[in-house]
Short mmCIF file of C-alpha atoms in Angstrom, two decimals:
data_model
loop_
_atom_site.label_atom_id
_atom_site.label_comp_id
_atom_site.label_asym_id
_atom_site.label_seq_id
_atom_site.Cartn_x
_atom_site.Cartn_y
_atom_site.Cartn_z
CA MET A 1 -2.95 77.04 117.05
CA ALA A 2 -2.18 75.24 119.87
CA HIS A 3 0.54 72.45 120.49
CA LEU A 4 0.55 69.17 122.15
CA LEU A 5 3.44 69.54 124.80
CA GLN A 6 4.17 66.86 126.71
CA THR A 7 1.27 64.08 128.68
CA THR A 8 3.50 63.12 131.69
CA PHE A 9 1.78 60.67 134.39
CA LEU A 10 2.76 61.17 137.68
CA PRO A 11 0.94 59.78 141.27
CA SER A 12 -1.52 61.90 142.43
CA SER A 13 -0.85 63.15 145.65
CA SER A 14 -4.41 64.50 146.48
CA PRO A 15 -5.87 63.05 149.56
CA LEU A 16 -9.14 63.15 147.69
CA ILE A 17 -7.79 60.05 145.20
CA ARG A 18 -6.64 56.97 145.71
CA ARG A 19 -2.96 57.31 145.37
CA ASN A 20 -2.07 53.68 144.31
CA GLN A 21 -4.58 53.50 141.93
CA THR A 22 -4.51 57.16 140.24
CA TYR A 23 -2.68 58.98 137.46
CA ILE A 24 -2.38 62.44 136.82
CA LEU A 25 -2.24 63.41 133.28
CA ARG A 26 -0.95 66.69 132.39
CA ILE A 27 -1.40 68.59 128.74
CA SER A 28 -1.69 71.95 127.66
CA GLY A 29 -2.72 73.61 124.76
CA SER A 30 -5.60 72.96 122.04
CA ARG A 31 -7.35 74.91 119.51
CA THR A 32 -9.72 76.79 121.90
CA ARG A 33 -7.77 80.00 123.50
CA VAL A 34 -8.75 80.52 127.10
CA ASN A 35 -7.42 82.33 129.78
CA ALA A 36 -5.68 81.40 132.88
CA LYS A 37 -9.29 81.22 134.75
CA ILE A 38 -11.01 78.66 132.16
CA ARG A 39 -9.12 75.46 132.33
CA GLU A 40 -9.62 72.63 130.19
CA ILE A 41 -10.37 68.83 130.69
CA PHE A 42 -8.54 66.84 128.31
CA MET A 43 -9.47 63.10 126.98
CA PRO A 44 -6.71 61.24 129.19
CA ALA A 45 -4.48 58.17 128.05
CA LEU A 46 -5.76 55.02 130.36
CA SER A 47 -4.06 52.78 129.08
CA SER A 48 -0.47 52.36 126.68
CA THR A 49 -2.75 51.70 123.37
CA MET A 50 -5.45 54.17 123.85
CA THR A 51 -5.42 56.34 120.98
CA GLU A 52 -8.83 57.34 121.67
CA GLY A 53 -11.88 57.16 124.18
CA LYS A 54 -15.84 57.29 124.13
CA ILE A 55 -17.85 59.73 126.43
CA VAL A 56 -19.74 57.13 128.09
CA SER A 57 -21.73 59.68 130.33
CA TRP A 58 -21.18 62.52 132.11
CA VAL A 59 -21.39 62.58 135.33
CA ARG A 60 -22.11 65.86 136.19
CA SER A 61 -23.96 68.84 134.29
CA GLU A 62 -22.89 72.22 132.70
CA GLY A 63 -23.14 74.80 135.41
CA ASP A 64 -22.52 72.46 138.44
CA LYS A 65 -20.05 73.24 140.76
CA LEU A 66 -17.11 71.11 140.57
CA CYS A 67 -14.39 70.12 143.71
CA LYS A 68 -11.16 68.91 143.24
CA GLY A 69 -10.61 65.23 143.08
CA GLU A 70 -14.67 64.90 142.25
CA SER A 71 -15.89 62.79 139.41
CA VAL A 72 -17.03 64.67 136.18
CA VAL A 73 -17.11 61.75 133.30
CA VAL A 74 -17.02 58.57 132.65
CA VAL A 75 -14.78 57.44 129.87
CA GLU A 76 -14.28 53.92 127.70
CA SER A 77 -10.57 53.24 126.77
CA ASP A 78 -9.86 50.03 124.83
CA LYS A 79 -10.30 48.22 127.36
CA ALA A 80 -11.91 49.55 130.65
CA ASP A 81 -14.09 52.20 131.59
CA MET A 82 -12.73 55.06 133.84
CA ASP A 83 -13.72 57.83 135.95
CA VAL A 84 -12.23 61.02 134.98
CA GLU A 85 -11.75 63.87 137.96
CA THR A 86 -11.26 66.89 138.28
CA PHE A 87 -8.17 68.70 139.80
CA TYR A 88 -9.56 72.27 140.32
CA ASP A 89 -12.45 73.54 142.00
CA GLY A 90 -14.68 75.48 139.43
CA TYR A 91 -17.49 75.08 137.38
CA LEU A 92 -18.50 72.96 134.50
CA ALA A 93 -18.96 75.42 132.01
CA LYS A 94 -19.03 73.52 128.51
CA ILE A 95 -19.53 69.91 127.62
CA MET A 96 -17.62 69.73 124.27
CA VAL A 97 -18.42 66.07 123.36
CA ASP A 98 -21.77 64.38 124.29
CA GLU A 99 -22.07 60.97 125.30
CA GLY A 100 -21.02 58.49 122.93
CA GLY A 101 -18.91 60.59 121.35
CA VAL A 102 -15.19 59.98 120.63
CA ALA A 103 -12.00 62.42 121.43
CA SER A 104 -8.65 61.05 120.38
CA VAL A 105 -6.30 61.39 123.63
CA GLY A 106 -5.14 64.81 124.47
CA SER A 107 -8.11 66.46 122.88
CA ALA A 108 -10.48 68.63 125.08
CA ILE A 109 -13.96 67.58 125.89
CA ALA A 110 -14.88 70.01 128.37
CA LEU A 111 -14.23 73.53 130.12
CA LEU A 112 -13.58 74.53 133.75
CA ALA A 113 -14.39 77.73 134.84
CA GLU A 114 -12.85 79.19 137.94
CA SER A 115 -16.16 81.29 138.72
CA GLU A 116 -19.61 81.00 137.76
CA ASP A 117 -19.50 84.53 136.07
CA GLU A 118 -17.19 82.89 133.99
CA ILE A 119 -19.28 80.08 132.44
CA ALA A 120 -20.61 82.37 129.80
CA GLU A 121 -17.48 83.34 128.80
CA ALA A 122 -16.14 79.71 128.61
CA GLN A 123 -19.22 78.70 126.26
CA ALA A 124 -18.82 81.68 124.21
CA LYS A 125 -14.98 80.47 123.04
CA ALA A 126 -16.20 77.43 122.71
CA ALA A 127 -18.98 78.09 120.75
CA ALA A 128 -16.30 80.82 118.80
CA SER A 129 -14.08 77.41 118.01
CA GLY A 130 -17.01 75.51 116.28
CA SER A 131 -15.42 71.91 116.84
CA PRO A 132 -13.99 70.11 119.51
CA SER A 133 -10.06 70.86 120.33
CA SER A 134 -7.51 69.08 119.26
CA PRO A 135 -3.88 69.43 119.65
CA SER A 136 -2.05 71.85 117.18
CA SER A 137 0.74 74.08 116.38
CA GLU A 138 -0.13 77.04 118.62
CA THR A 139 1.02 77.39 122.27
CA SER A 140 -2.24 78.42 124.82
CA ASN A 141 -1.38 79.80 128.27
CA SER A 142 -3.74 77.39 130.37
CA ALA A 143 -2.82 73.56 131.38
CA ALA A 144 -5.69 71.54 132.04
CA VAL A 145 -5.32 68.55 134.54
CA VAL A 146 -7.65 65.58 134.99
CA ALA A 147 -7.05 62.53 137.25
CA ALA A 148 -8.31 59.14 135.72
CA VAL A 149 -9.56 56.83 138.53
CA PRO A 150 -10.86 53.44 138.20
CA HIS A 151 -14.37 52.18 140.05
CA PRO A 152 -14.67 50.45 142.79
CA GLN A 153 -15.86 47.20 141.75
CA PRO A 154 -19.61 46.96 142.41
CA GLU A 155 -21.32 45.22 144.24
CA LYS A 156 -23.08 41.52 143.09
CA VAL A 157 -26.45 42.28 141.63
CA LYS A 158 -28.95 39.13 141.42
CA LEU A 159 -29.84 39.16 138.41
CA ALA A 160 -33.29 37.94 137.21
CA GLU A 161 -35.44 37.52 133.58
CA PRO A 162 -36.11 40.80 132.38
CA ALA A 163 -39.72 41.42 133.73
CA ALA A 164 -41.55 45.10 134.30
CA VAL A 165 -38.89 47.86 133.58
CA THR A 166 -38.93 52.02 134.02
CA VAL A 167 -37.95 53.00 131.08
CA GLY A 168 -38.46 51.78 127.54
CA SER A 169 -40.20 49.36 125.67
CA ALA A 170 -37.59 46.37 125.34
CA VAL A 171 -35.05 44.77 127.02
CA HIS A 172 -31.68 46.01 126.37
CA PRO A 173 -28.19 44.18 125.58
CA ALA A 174 -27.05 45.98 129.09
CA SER A 175 -29.34 44.00 131.33
CA GLU A 176 -31.06 40.99 129.20
CA GLY A 177 -31.61 37.35 129.86
CA GLY A 178 -29.70 37.46 133.20
CA LYS A 179 -26.18 38.50 131.52
CA ARG A 180 -24.20 41.12 133.59
CA ILE A 181 -25.70 45.04 133.61
CA VAL A 182 -23.32 47.79 132.01
CA ALA A 183 -24.02 50.30 133.88
CA SER A 184 -22.22 53.88 134.64
CA PRO A 185 -20.15 53.77 138.10
CA TYR A 186 -22.45 56.69 139.24
CA ALA A 187 -25.51 55.23 137.94
CA LYS A 188 -24.83 51.84 140.51
CA LYS A 189 -24.15 54.06 143.39
CA LEU A 190 -27.56 56.05 142.51
CA ALA A 191 -28.81 52.58 142.39
CA LYS A 192 -27.82 51.52 145.37
CA GLU A 193 -28.43 54.94 147.44
CA LEU A 194 -31.95 54.06 145.75
CA LYS A 195 -32.29 51.04 146.01
CA VAL A 196 -33.48 50.56 142.59
CA GLU A 197 -32.62 47.16 140.98
CA LEU A 198 -30.64 47.47 138.03
CA ALA A 199 -31.64 44.21 136.24
CA ARG A 200 -34.93 46.00 135.90
CA VAL A 201 -33.81 49.08 134.55
CA VAL A 202 -33.43 49.39 130.25
CA GLY A 203 -30.80 52.09 129.83
CA SER A 204 -30.91 55.04 127.38
CA GLY A 205 -27.49 55.50 127.23
CA PRO A 206 -24.40 54.44 124.45
CA LYS A 207 -25.37 51.18 123.52
CA GLY A 208 -27.74 50.58 126.38
CA ARG A 209 -25.61 51.63 129.42
CA ILE A 210 -27.61 52.64 132.40
CA VAL A 211 -27.23 56.18 132.89
CA ALA A 212 -28.26 58.11 136.36
CA LYS A 213 -31.55 59.66 135.01
CA ASP A 214 -32.61 56.10 134.07
CA VAL A 215 -32.06 54.90 137.76
CA GLU A 216 -33.59 58.24 138.86
CA ALA A 217 -36.80 57.52 136.47
CA ALA A 218 -36.89 54.14 138.26
CA ALA A 219 -37.32 55.39 141.51
CA ALA A 220 -39.83 57.91 140.22
CA GLY A 221 -42.67 55.10 140.15
CA PRO A 222 -43.39 51.98 138.17
CA ALA A 223 -43.43 51.70 134.48
CA ALA A 224 -46.63 51.38 131.90
CA SER A 225 -44.81 49.16 129.98
CA VAL A 226 -43.60 45.60 130.21
CA ALA A 227 -40.51 44.39 128.58
CA ALA A 228 -40.15 41.82 125.81
CA ALA A 229 -37.90 38.90 126.81
CA GLY A 230 -35.09 37.86 123.79
CA PRO A 231 -32.04 39.35 122.43
CA ALA A 232 -31.62 42.72 120.42
CA GLY A 233 -32.70 42.87 117.13
CA ILE A 234 -29.85 42.50 114.39
CA GLU A 235 -30.33 44.73 111.01
CA LEU A 236 -28.80 42.59 108.49
CA ALA A 237 -26.86 44.20 106.06
CA SER A 238 -25.83 47.10 108.16
CA VAL A 239 -22.41 48.81 108.81
CA VAL A 240 -21.40 48.99 112.29
CA PRO A 241 -18.13 50.88 113.46
CA PHE A 242 -15.55 49.06 116.22
CA THR A 243 -16.34 49.92 119.38
CA THR A 244 -12.93 51.13 121.43
CA MET A 245 -12.70 47.81 122.44
CA GLN A 246 -12.28 46.11 118.76
CA GLY A 247 -10.88 48.99 117.49
CA ALA A 248 -7.60 47.87 119.58
CA VAL A 249 -8.03 44.37 119.39
CA SER A 250 -7.78 44.59 115.30
CA ARG A 251 -4.68 46.81 115.55
CA ASN A 252 -3.32 44.14 117.98
CA MET A 253 -3.99 41.40 115.49
CA VAL A 254 -2.54 43.43 112.17
CA GLU A 255 0.30 44.11 114.52
CA SER A 256 0.90 40.65 114.78
CA LEU A 257 1.21 39.34 111.57
CA ALA A 258 4.70 41.19 111.46
CA VAL A 259 5.89 38.23 114.01
CA PRO A 260 6.95 34.85 112.11
CA THR A 261 5.18 32.24 114.00
CA PHE A 262 5.47 28.70 114.19
CA ARG A 263 3.03 26.08 115.71
CA VAL A 264 3.40 22.38 117.49
CA GLY A 265 0.75 20.87 118.47
CA TYR A 266 0.59 18.03 121.39
CA THR A 267 -1.54 15.46 123.18
CA ILE A 268 -2.06 15.21 127.03
CA THR A 269 -4.12 12.65 128.48
CA THR A 270 -6.07 14.72 131.82
CA ASP A 271 -7.69 11.56 133.41
CA ALA A 272 -5.73 12.49 136.54
CA LEU A 273 -6.11 16.38 136.02
CA ASP A 274 -9.93 15.59 135.59
CA ALA A 275 -9.93 13.42 138.86
CA LEU A 276 -7.95 16.20 140.82
CA TYR A 277 -10.39 18.85 139.83
CA LYS A 278 -13.52 16.82 141.17
CA LYS A 279 -11.67 16.48 144.26
CA ILE A 280 -10.79 20.31 144.93
CA LYS A 281 -13.66 21.91 143.11
CA SER A 282 -15.69 22.14 145.90
CA LYS A 283 -13.68 24.17 147.11
CA GLY A 284 -13.42 27.09 144.34
CA VAL A 285 -10.96 25.69 142.51
CA THR A 286 -11.19 26.39 138.67
CA MET A 287 -10.08 24.32 135.66
CA THR A 288 -8.59 27.69 134.66
CA ALA A 289 -6.50 27.78 137.59
CA LEU A 290 -5.27 24.32 137.28
CA LEU A 291 -4.07 25.20 133.86
CA ALA A 292 -2.47 28.03 134.44
CA LYS A 293 -0.73 26.72 137.40
CA ALA A 294 0.41 23.88 135.71
CA THR A 295 1.28 26.18 132.49
CA ALA A 296 3.37 28.22 134.89
CA LEU A 297 5.14 25.39 136.67
CA ALA A 298 6.45 23.91 133.27
CA LEU A 299 7.79 27.42 131.85
CA VAL A 300 9.79 27.56 135.14
CA GLN A 301 11.90 24.66 133.74
CA HIS A 302 11.95 26.38 130.18
CA PRO A 303 12.42 30.10 130.73
CA VAL A 304 12.86 30.57 126.63
CA VAL A 305 9.16 29.96 126.14
CA ASN A 306 8.42 32.59 128.66
CA SER A 307 10.66 35.37 126.99
CA SER A 308 9.40 38.14 124.70
CA CYS A 309 11.29 40.10 121.70
CA ARG A 310 9.78 43.65 121.25
CA ASP A 311 12.18 45.27 119.26
CA GLY A 312 13.52 42.83 116.47
CA ASN A 313 17.10 42.73 117.72
CA SER A 314 17.23 41.48 121.19
CA PHE A 315 15.03 39.22 123.50
CA ILE A 316 14.17 39.12 127.55
CA TYR A 317 14.23 36.42 129.66
CA ASN A 318 11.32 37.62 132.07
CA SER A 319 11.57 37.78 135.58
CA SER A 320 8.13 36.78 136.19
CA ILE A 321 5.87 34.20 135.19
CA ASN A 322 2.43 36.14 134.53
CA ILE A 323 0.01 34.01 132.64
CA ALA A 324 -2.71 35.98 131.04
CA VAL A 325 -5.81 34.38 130.14
CA ALA A 326 -7.96 35.07 126.85
CA VAL A 327 -11.62 36.17 128.21
CA ALA A 328 -14.90 36.50 125.89
CA VAL A 329 -16.54 40.32 127.10
CA ASP A 330 -19.39 41.85 125.25
CA GLY A 331 -17.72 43.71 122.20
CA GLY A 332 -14.18 42.02 121.87
CA LEU A 333 -11.80 40.02 124.61
CA ILE A 334 -9.66 41.14 127.00
CA THR A 335 -6.58 39.15 128.49
CA PRO A 336 -6.96 39.42 132.57
CA VAL A 337 -3.50 38.19 133.58
CA LEU A 338 -2.37 35.61 136.87
CA GLN A 339 0.84 37.54 138.10
CA ASP A 340 3.53 34.93 139.87
CA ALA A 341 1.35 32.11 138.64
CA ASP A 342 4.52 29.63 139.67
CA LYS A 343 4.10 31.03 143.46
CA ALA A 344 0.99 31.21 144.20
CA ASP A 345 -1.07 28.15 145.25
CA ILE A 346 -4.00 26.96 143.58
CA TYR A 347 -6.78 28.12 146.03
CA THR A 348 -5.10 31.89 145.51
CA LEU A 349 -5.07 31.89 142.08
CA SER A 350 -9.03 30.79 141.83
CA ARG A 351 -9.88 32.99 144.11
CA LYS A 352 -7.66 35.99 142.02
CA TRP A 353 -9.13 34.37 138.82
CA LYS A 354 -12.65 35.24 139.94
CA GLU A 355 -12.04 38.27 140.64
CA LEU A 356 -10.35 39.11 137.20
CA VAL A 357 -12.99 37.62 135.75
CA ASP A 358 -15.65 39.96 137.04
CA LYS A 359 -13.73 42.93 137.07
CA ALA A 360 -13.08 42.17 132.75
CA ARG A 361 -16.81 41.51 132.53
CA ALA A 362 -17.48 45.30 134.26
CA LYS A 363 -14.81 46.68 132.54
CA LEU A 364 -12.80 47.37 135.59
CA LEU A 365 -9.70 45.93 135.00
CA GLN A 366 -6.15 48.06 135.64
CA PRO A 367 -4.28 48.28 133.05
CA HIS A 368 -1.28 46.27 135.15
CA GLU A 369 -4.21 43.68 135.21
CA TYR A 370 -4.41 42.84 131.37
CA ASN A 371 -0.90 44.21 130.05
CA THR A 372 1.58 42.45 131.85
CA GLY A 373 1.06 38.49 130.79
CA THR A 374 4.24 36.68 129.82
CA PHE A 375 2.27 33.78 128.60
CA THR A 376 -1.35 33.29 126.77
CA LEU A 377 -3.53 30.59 127.48
CA SER A 378 -6.94 30.95 125.31
CA ASN A 379 -9.19 27.87 125.77
CA LEU A 380 -12.40 27.03 123.75
CA GLY A 381 -12.79 23.53 125.35
CA MET A 382 -15.72 24.42 127.25
CA PHE A 383 -17.58 25.24 123.70
CA GLY A 384 -16.65 21.87 122.83
CA VAL A 385 -13.89 22.63 120.58
CA ASP A 386 -11.16 19.79 120.02
CA ARG A 387 -8.25 21.93 118.69
CA PHE A 388 -7.56 25.49 116.92
CA ASP A 389 -5.00 28.42 116.45
CA ALA A 390 -4.50 31.13 118.41
CA ILE A 391 -2.89 34.39 117.31
CA LEU A 392 0.56 35.32 119.17
CA PRO A 393 -0.43 38.49 121.26
CA PRO A 394 2.37 41.40 120.32
CA GLY A 395 5.50 41.53 122.74
CA THR A 396 4.77 37.93 123.83
CA GLY A 397 6.57 35.23 123.26
CA ALA A 398 3.68 32.26 122.74
CA ILE A 399 0.39 31.42 123.26
CA MET A 400 -1.37 28.17 123.78
CA ALA A 401 -4.92 26.91 122.73
CA VAL A 402 -6.35 24.58 124.40
CA GLY A 403 -9.57 22.36 123.19
CA ALA A 404 -11.93 20.15 125.02
CA SER A 405 -10.69 17.09 127.17
CA GLU A 406 -12.99 14.17 125.44
CA PRO A 407 -13.13 10.40 125.88
CA THR A 408 -10.38 8.85 123.49
CA VAL A 409 -9.62 5.02 122.18
CA VAL A 410 -6.15 4.53 122.76
CA ALA A 411 -3.49 2.09 122.95
CA THR A 412 -2.15 1.08 126.31
CA LYS A 413 1.76 -0.33 126.65
CA ASP A 414 0.92 -3.74 127.18
CA GLY A 415 -0.77 -4.03 124.35
CA ARG A 416 -4.38 -3.94 124.84
CA ILE A 417 -6.70 -1.25 123.85
CA GLY A 418 -8.61 1.18 126.45
CA MET A 419 -10.09 4.61 126.93
CA LYS A 420 -8.34 7.87 128.43
CA ASN A 421 -9.38 11.33 128.65
CA GLN A 422 -7.41 13.69 126.11
CA MET A 423 -6.87 17.01 124.86
CA GLN A 424 -5.06 18.94 122.23
CA VAL A 425 -3.30 21.57 122.98
CA ASN A 426 -1.55 23.60 120.21
CA VAL A 427 1.17 25.97 120.64
CA THR A 428 2.20 29.58 118.30
CA ALA A 429 5.26 30.87 119.15
CA ASP A 430 8.08 33.53 118.14
CA HIS A 431 10.09 32.11 116.11
CA ARG A 432 12.63 34.76 116.25
CA VAL A 433 13.21 33.84 119.81
CA ILE A 434 12.02 30.04 120.47
CA TYR A 435 12.39 27.14 118.16
CA GLY A 436 10.90 23.86 117.54
CA ALA A 437 12.86 21.91 120.09
CA ASP A 438 12.34 24.58 122.82
CA LEU A 439 8.60 24.31 122.08
CA ALA A 440 8.29 19.92 122.27
CA SER A 441 10.39 20.01 125.19
CA PHE A 442 8.29 22.28 127.35
CA LEU A 443 5.00 20.52 125.96
CA GLN A 444 6.60 17.21 126.96
CA THR A 445 7.06 18.76 130.37
CA LEU A 446 3.71 20.39 130.63
CA ALA A 447 2.55 16.79 130.19
CA LYS A 448 3.99 15.26 132.65
CA ILE A 449 3.10 17.86 135.25
CA ILE A 450 -1.08 17.52 134.01
CA GLU A 451 -0.24 13.44 133.83
CA ASP A 452 0.60 13.46 137.12
CA PRO A 453 -0.51 17.00 138.64
CA ARG A 454 0.04 16.12 142.52
CA ASP A 455 2.40 19.78 142.47
CA LEU A 456 -0.12 21.54 141.74
CA THR A 457 -1.71 21.28 145.09
CA PHE A 458 1.44 22.76 146.77
#
């Protein structure tokens, strides 16, 4: 029985792999006995919280010849989809986990034969094992090396209401109602080459994901059926397992219960901020960027609110102010991070935010773009929510829930009645590190910045 020796991430030196975005995963051992000329492609750890991954689509088929650095499979982690490359030349001898299947990190998902003559031998050994291999106690004499490489950001596709499609008889969630298109990286590349509009293709992959064969079918000729518009049906009383992302969110929420938290609310007048937003909105500035910038400038003056406690025995004053902002995506949520938000100007911050949101919804974020936040914003104001509580993300000190800015009747300083736009914010904080007076002082500073927002444009 095989023994999982070690998992190590090392920067790739291969010229075929992008050096600044590539990680090499080295793992040895598995239940399937193989010789030195038959290697295993393992499920890599694509993030620090990933314990298992789902096979989204196999880019190559059994028997295909592979070259070092070539994408073999697309894996869904808890936060993003990533290409997995082979680090050796050879032949894809056996796929051990089919599309839609889930495998734990470190377990073999395929076998790579060095020569075409060894394909049959590899398939026989895989069949003899009876099940996909997993780490165990006996050391094997082979070592598999794979590279996890992020997808390049797809070109923007102008979405249209579904009409004639080339595969299937109904619109699938992957391409319905003008929403984002869910497709494998290889399918997107193929669609570009074949000039196929993905918005008119219904995917046959897991959860309707568009895969290469769907694009090829679309390029072959017109469909005989017409898609019916409308959301996918939901079967009531059905049991639906968590997606990989939902599982990660669930674990984080349970972990957060171990942290003693408290909440402090505050009312902030937004007339001046609203006026500034209207003035510079045409330049691409977003309200999210304005709120993130204001929060970051307030945190500069209150570093304890930007601190974090991870071991229960000490805390760290974070050297950077990285504002994470919760974003709803299909099947869960993710928190893209505006790094060094206090130092970036509002225009750069807005452009960066738009880029992060596009990548988040296409599941292309890299780990450093979603797991480096030091303070979190959660904004439900666009839904008309006036106030709510947010759950503290593990490893951070505080999260601020932002409600809608609404016209409110208030008493002025001269004793008259007036109308002002006001929003409610509610901060949840780790009480092991941050105390009530800390939050109250921080919120006073934040209110001053928002109510006189001249510094936000510098």
